[in-house]
């Protein structure tokens, strides 16, 4: 392989690393597994463990993105059910911060691995537990069963907490 072609491949891998860490980690793990099947490598090279560690980088990013989506949804629920609360401005600020981190960590390949309905149910269940015994409990119970927002809605910039919160109860 020519030096130029090798550098182009390395640049492509680097670009993928920067743009889609999940896909990069899976591709690199597969390459390491293929390398590990070679017979001319030292026996001390544990290709499978190295591949699993690299894959864990992508899985960790995916878990972080799911957590951030859940946090955005939970704070949108709080804002939707108690828009006049003294804490409403704080919740809006939290949504903006969580959204910024979400969009920073987002990778295109994550879309097929994220179930918006599951994250919505999780956030809604948390809100249900948090509101038990309060006047807000009935409003939480009235929220939709299925996710009223898509991933595209949650990733759109700039984030508009009030607009998104209003869509939860419509």
PDB file of C-alpha atoms in Angstrom:
ATOM      1  CA  UNK A   1       0.000   0.000   0.000  1.00  0.00           C
ATOM      2  CA  UNK A   2       1.350   3.406  -0.893  1.00  0.00           C
ATOM      3  CA  UNK A   3       2.125   5.921   1.825  1.00  0.00           C
ATOM      4  CA  UNK A   4      -0.453   8.326   0.375  1.00  0.00           C
ATOM      5  CA  UNK A   5      -3.201   5.692   0.436  1.00  0.00           C
ATOM      6  CA  UNK A   6      -2.269   4.691   3.974  1.00  0.00           C
ATOM      7  CA  UNK A   7      -2.476   8.313   5.122  1.00  0.00           C
ATOM      8  CA  UNK A   8      -5.870   8.711   3.414  1.00  0.00           C
ATOM      9  CA  UNK A   9      -7.209   5.648   5.254  1.00  0.00           C
ATOM     10  CA  UNK A  10      -5.877   6.975   8.554  1.00  0.00           C
ATOM     11  CA  UNK A  11      -7.470  10.363   7.884  1.00  0.00           C
ATOM     12  CA  UNK A  12     -10.786   8.653   7.070  1.00  0.00           C
ATOM     13  CA  UNK A  13     -10.650   6.678  10.318  1.00  0.00           C
ATOM     14  CA  UNK A  14      -9.813   9.848  12.233  1.00  0.00           C
ATOM     15  CA  UNK A  15     -12.735  11.684  10.635  1.00  0.00           C
ATOM     16  CA  UNK A  16     -15.067   8.809  11.554  1.00  0.00           C
ATOM     17  CA  UNK A  17     -13.710   8.911  15.114  1.00  0.00           C
ATOM     18  CA  UNK A  18     -14.579  12.613  15.301  1.00  0.00           C
ATOM     19  CA  UNK A  19     -17.979  12.302  13.610  1.00  0.00           C
ATOM     20  CA  UNK A  20     -19.354   8.962  14.832  1.00  0.00           C
ATOM     21  CA  UNK A  21     -17.519   7.421  17.779  1.00  0.00           C
ATOM     22  CA  UNK A  22     -19.974   4.536  18.028  1.00  0.00           C
ATOM     23  CA  UNK A  23     -19.458   3.392  14.445  1.00  0.00           C
ATOM     24  CA  UNK A  24     -15.708   4.024  14.706  1.00  0.00           C
ATOM     25  CA  UNK A  25     -15.430   1.878  17.846  1.00  0.00           C
ATOM     26  CA  UNK A  26     -17.303  -0.988  16.200  1.00  0.00           C
ATOM     27  CA  UNK A  27     -15.171  -0.823  13.053  1.00  0.00           C
ATOM     28  CA  UNK A  28     -11.931  -0.665  15.007  1.00  0.00           C
ATOM     29  CA  UNK A  29     -12.986  -3.571  17.229  1.00  0.00           C
ATOM     30  CA  UNK A  30     -13.737  -5.657  14.145  1.00  0.00           C
ATOM     31  CA  UNK A  31     -10.322  -4.812  12.679  1.00  0.00           C
ATOM     32  CA  UNK A  32      -8.611  -5.799  15.918  1.00  0.00           C
ATOM     33  CA  UNK A  33     -10.538  -9.074  16.031  1.00  0.00           C
ATOM     34  CA  UNK A  34      -9.437  -9.802  12.460  1.00  0.00           C
ATOM     35  CA  UNK A  35      -5.871  -8.955  13.412  1.00  0.00           C
ATOM     36  CA  UNK A  36      -6.154 -11.254  16.432  1.00  0.00           C
ATOM     37  CA  UNK A  37      -6.966 -14.205  14.151  1.00  0.00           C
ATOM     38  CA  UNK A  38      -3.531 -13.951  12.558  1.00  0.00           C
ATOM     39  CA  UNK A  39      -1.118 -16.699  13.561  1.00  0.00           C
ATOM     40  CA  UNK A  40       2.041 -14.566  13.459  1.00  0.00           C
ATOM     41  CA  UNK A  41       1.211 -12.401  16.483  1.00  0.00           C
ATOM     42  CA  UNK A  42       2.587 -12.814  19.984  1.00  0.00           C
ATOM     43  CA  UNK A  43       0.387 -15.036  22.134  1.00  0.00           C
ATOM     44  CA  UNK A  44       0.284 -12.325  24.798  1.00  0.00           C
ATOM     45  CA  UNK A  45      -1.772 -10.094  22.467  1.00  0.00           C
ATOM     46  CA  UNK A  46      -5.350 -10.365  23.739  1.00  0.00           C
ATOM     47  CA  UNK A  47      -7.190  -9.077  20.682  1.00  0.00           C
ATOM     48  CA  UNK A  48     -10.639  -9.893  22.044  1.00  0.00           C
ATOM     49  CA  UNK A  49     -10.098  -7.921  25.255  1.00  0.00           C
ATOM     50  CA  UNK A  50      -8.670  -4.967  23.325  1.00  0.00           C
ATOM     51  CA  UNK A  51     -11.631  -5.086  20.907  1.00  0.00           C
ATOM     52  CA  UNK A  52     -14.096  -5.171  23.804  1.00  0.00           C
ATOM     53  CA  UNK A  53     -12.422  -2.170  25.427  1.00  0.00           C
ATOM     54  CA  UNK A  54     -12.642  -0.187  22.205  1.00  0.00           C
ATOM     55  CA  UNK A  55     -16.295  -1.163  21.761  1.00  0.00           C
ATOM     56  CA  UNK A  56     -16.960  -0.022  25.314  1.00  0.00           C
ATOM     57  CA  UNK A  57     -15.947   3.506  24.287  1.00  0.00           C
ATOM     58  CA  UNK A  58     -18.817   3.607  21.800  1.00  0.00           C
ATOM     59  CA  UNK A  59     -21.251   1.936  24.203  1.00  0.00           C
ATOM     60  CA  UNK A  60     -20.365   4.467  26.901  1.00  0.00           C
ATOM     61  CA  UNK A  61     -21.076   7.352  24.538  1.00  0.00           C
ATOM     62  CA  UNK A  62     -24.390   5.768  23.551  1.00  0.00           C
ATOM     63  CA  UNK A  63     -25.330   5.326  27.220  1.00  0.00           C
ATOM     64  CA  UNK A  64     -24.415   8.959  27.913  1.00  0.00           C
ATOM     65  CA  UNK A  65     -26.590  10.164  25.028  1.00  0.00           C
ATOM     66  CA  UNK A  66     -29.523   8.063  26.247  1.00  0.00           C
ATOM     67  CA  UNK A  67     -29.097   9.485  29.739  1.00  0.00           C
ATOM     68  CA  UNK A  68     -29.014  13.041  28.407  1.00  0.00           C
ATOM     69  CA  UNK A  69     -32.179  12.451  26.374  1.00  0.00           C
ATOM     70  CA  UNK A  70     -33.879  11.056  29.490  1.00  0.00           C
ATOM     71  CA  UNK A  71     -32.790  14.146  31.457  1.00  0.00           C
ATOM     72  CA  UNK A  72     -34.078  16.498  28.755  1.00  0.00           C
ATOM     73  CA  UNK A  73     -37.403  14.645  28.715  1.00  0.00           C
ATOM     74  CA  UNK A  74     -37.719  14.633  32.509  1.00  0.00           C
ATOM     75  CA  UNK A  75     -37.087  18.369  32.707  1.00  0.00           C
ATOM     76  CA  UNK A  76     -39.510  18.991  29.835  1.00  0.00           C
ATOM     77  CA  UNK A  77     -42.124  17.034  31.786  1.00  0.00           C
ATOM     78  CA  UNK A  78     -41.496  19.153  34.878  1.00  0.00           C
ATOM     79  CA  UNK A  79     -41.839  22.293  32.782  1.00  0.00           C
ATOM     80  CA  UNK A  80     -44.985  21.015  31.045  1.00  0.00           C
ATOM     81  CA  UNK A  81     -46.821  20.080  34.237  1.00  0.00           C
ATOM     82  CA  UNK A  82     -45.759  23.089  36.315  1.00  0.00           C
ATOM     83  CA  UNK A  83     -44.979  25.945  33.898  1.00  0.00           C
ATOM     84  CA  UNK A  84     -45.696  28.588  36.557  1.00  0.00           C
ATOM     85  CA  UNK A  85     -43.410  27.006  39.162  1.00  0.00           C
ATOM     86  CA  UNK A  86     -40.648  29.113  40.677  1.00  0.00           C
ATOM     87  CA  UNK A  87     -38.296  26.380  39.399  1.00  0.00           C
ATOM     88  CA  UNK A  88     -39.424  26.712  35.747  1.00  0.00           C
ATOM     89  CA  UNK A  89     -36.497  28.950  34.745  1.00  0.00           C
ATOM     90  CA  UNK A  90     -34.089  26.521  36.401  1.00  0.00           C
ATOM     91  CA  UNK A  91     -35.628  23.600  34.473  1.00  0.00           C
ATOM     92  CA  UNK A  92     -35.330  25.556  31.225  1.00  0.00           C
ATOM     93  CA  UNK A  93     -31.659  26.165  31.983  1.00  0.00           C
ATOM     94  CA  UNK A  94     -31.119  22.482  32.712  1.00  0.00           C
ATOM     95  CA  UNK A  95     -32.768  21.572  29.410  1.00  0.00           C
ATOM     96  CA  UNK A  96     -30.451  23.953  27.549  1.00  0.00           C
ATOM     97  CA  UNK A  97     -27.358  22.504  29.270  1.00  0.00           C
ATOM     98  CA  UNK A  98     -28.402  18.854  28.770  1.00  0.00           C
ATOM     99  CA  UNK A  99     -29.296  19.604  25.148  1.00  0.00           C
ATOM    100  CA  UNK A 100     -25.895  21.187  24.460  1.00  0.00           C
ATOM    101  CA  UNK A 101     -24.098  18.137  25.806  1.00  0.00           C
ATOM    102  CA  UNK A 102     -26.485  15.845  23.936  1.00  0.00           C
ATOM    103  CA  UNK A 103     -25.785  17.501  20.600  1.00  0.00           C
ATOM    104  CA  UNK A 104     -22.028  17.485  21.310  1.00  0.00           C
ATOM    105  CA  UNK A 105     -22.041  13.738  21.977  1.00  0.00           C
ATOM    106  CA  UNK A 106     -24.580  12.712  19.337  1.00  0.00           C
ATOM    107  CA  UNK A 107     -23.369  10.432  16.531  1.00  0.00           C
ATOM    108  CA  UNK A 108     -25.502   9.492  13.507  1.00  0.00           C
ATOM    109  CA  UNK A 109     -25.262   5.729  14.092  1.00  0.00           C
ATOM    110  CA  UNK A 110     -26.913   6.174  17.492  1.00  0.00           C
ATOM    111  CA  UNK A 111     -30.301   6.897  15.913  1.00  0.00           C
ATOM    112  CA  UNK A 112     -30.921   3.243  15.106  1.00  0.00           C
ATOM    113  CA  UNK A 113     -30.046   2.206  18.675  1.00  0.00           C
ATOM    114  CA  UNK A 114     -32.206   4.663  20.570  1.00  0.00           C
ATOM    115  CA  UNK A 115     -35.855   3.944  21.298  1.00  0.00           C
ATOM    116  CA  UNK A 116     -37.551   7.288  21.976  1.00  0.00           C
ATOM    117  CA  UNK A 117     -40.617   5.533  23.417  1.00  0.00           C
ATOM    118  CA  UNK A 118     -38.500   3.619  25.942  1.00  0.00           C
ATOM    119  CA  UNK A 119     -36.704   6.794  27.039  1.00  0.00           C
ATOM    120  CA  UNK A 120     -40.031   8.649  27.244  1.00  0.00           C
ATOM    121  CA  UNK A 121     -41.533   5.882  29.416  1.00  0.00           C
ATOM    122  CA  UNK A 122     -38.481   5.981  31.666  1.00  0.00           C
ATOM    123  CA  UNK A 123     -38.693   9.771  32.089  1.00  0.00           C
ATOM    124  CA  UNK A 124     -42.469   9.598  32.576  1.00  0.00           C
ATOM    125  CA  UNK A 125     -42.102   6.825  35.184  1.00  0.00           C
ATOM    126  CA  UNK A 126     -39.519   8.897  37.046  1.00  0.00           C
ATOM    127  CA  UNK A 127     -41.836  11.913  36.973  1.00  0.00           C
ATOM    128  CA  UNK A 128     -44.672   9.716  38.254  1.00  0.00           C
ATOM    129  CA  UNK A 129     -42.572   8.571  41.217  1.00  0.00           C
ATOM    130  CA  UNK A 130     -41.358  12.107  41.917  1.00  0.00           C
ATOM    131  CA  UNK A 131     -44.859  13.588  41.862  1.00  0.00           C
ATOM    132  CA  UNK A 132     -46.592  10.946  43.998  1.00  0.00           C
ATOM    133  CA  UNK A 133     -48.783  12.597  46.598  1.00  0.00           C
ATOM    134  CA  UNK A 134     -48.557  16.045  45.000  1.00  0.00           C
ATOM    135  CA  UNK A 135     -51.048  18.015  42.899  1.00  0.00           C
ATOM    136  CA  UNK A 136     -48.765  17.444  39.889  1.00  0.00           C
ATOM    137  CA  UNK A 137     -49.390  13.673  39.981  1.00  0.00           C
ATOM    138  CA  UNK A 138     -52.648  13.931  38.031  1.00  0.00           C
ATOM    139  CA  UNK A 139     -50.993  16.064  35.351  1.00  0.00           C
ATOM    140  CA  UNK A 140     -48.163  13.552  34.984  1.00  0.00           C
ATOM    141  CA  UNK A 141     -50.723  10.752  34.684  1.00  0.00           C
ATOM    142  CA  UNK A 142     -52.342  12.695  31.836  1.00  0.00           C
ATOM    143  CA  UNK A 143     -49.176  12.770  29.738  1.00  0.00           C
ATOM    144  CA  UNK A 144     -49.087  10.625  26.582  1.00  0.00           C
ATOM    145  CA  UNK A 145     -48.095   6.961  26.838  1.00  0.00           C
ATOM    146  CA  UNK A 146     -45.882   7.206  23.748  1.00  0.00           C
ATOM    147  CA  UNK A 147     -43.113   9.688  23.046  1.00  0.00           C
ATOM    148  CA  UNK A 148     -44.640  12.938  21.816  1.00  0.00           C
ATOM    149  CA  UNK A 149     -41.237  14.099  20.542  1.00  0.00           C
ATOM    150  CA  UNK A 150     -38.953  12.507  17.970  1.00  0.00           C
ATOM    151  CA  UNK A 151     -35.176  12.325  18.109  1.00  0.00           C
ATOM    152  CA  UNK A 152     -35.118  15.073  15.486  1.00  0.00           C
ATOM    153  CA  UNK A 153     -37.245  17.252  17.787  1.00  0.00           C
ATOM    154  CA  UNK A 154     -34.870  16.630  20.683  1.00  0.00           C
ATOM    155  CA  UNK A 155     -31.751  17.316  18.618  1.00  0.00           C
ATOM    156  CA  UNK A 156     -33.044  20.444  16.851  1.00  0.00           C
ATOM    157  CA  UNK A 157     -31.122  23.641  17.443  1.00  0.00           C
ATOM    158  CA  UNK A 158     -31.658  26.030  18.981  1.00  0.00           C
ATOM    159  CA  UNK A 159     -33.524  24.176  21.695  1.00  0.00           C
ATOM    160  CA  UNK A 160     -36.780  25.865  22.714  1.00  0.00           C
ATOM    161  CA  UNK A 161     -37.754  24.403  26.110  1.00  0.00           C
ATOM    162  CA  UNK A 162     -41.133  26.147  26.317  1.00  0.00           C
ATOM    163  CA  UNK A 163     -42.175  25.051  22.834  1.00  0.00           C
ATOM    164  CA  UNK A 164     -41.091  21.453  23.403  1.00  0.00           C
ATOM    165  CA  UNK A 165     -42.776  21.320  26.824  1.00  0.00           C
ATOM    166  CA  UNK A 166     -46.032  22.596  25.322  1.00  0.00           C
ATOM    167  CA  UNK A 167     -45.979  19.712  22.829  1.00  0.00           C
ATOM    168  CA  UNK A 168     -45.947  17.152  25.644  1.00  0.00           C
ATOM    169  CA  UNK A 169     -49.499  17.844  26.654  1.00  0.00           C
ATOM    170  CA  UNK A 170     -51.017  18.641  23.274  1.00  0.00           C
TER     171      UNK A 170
END
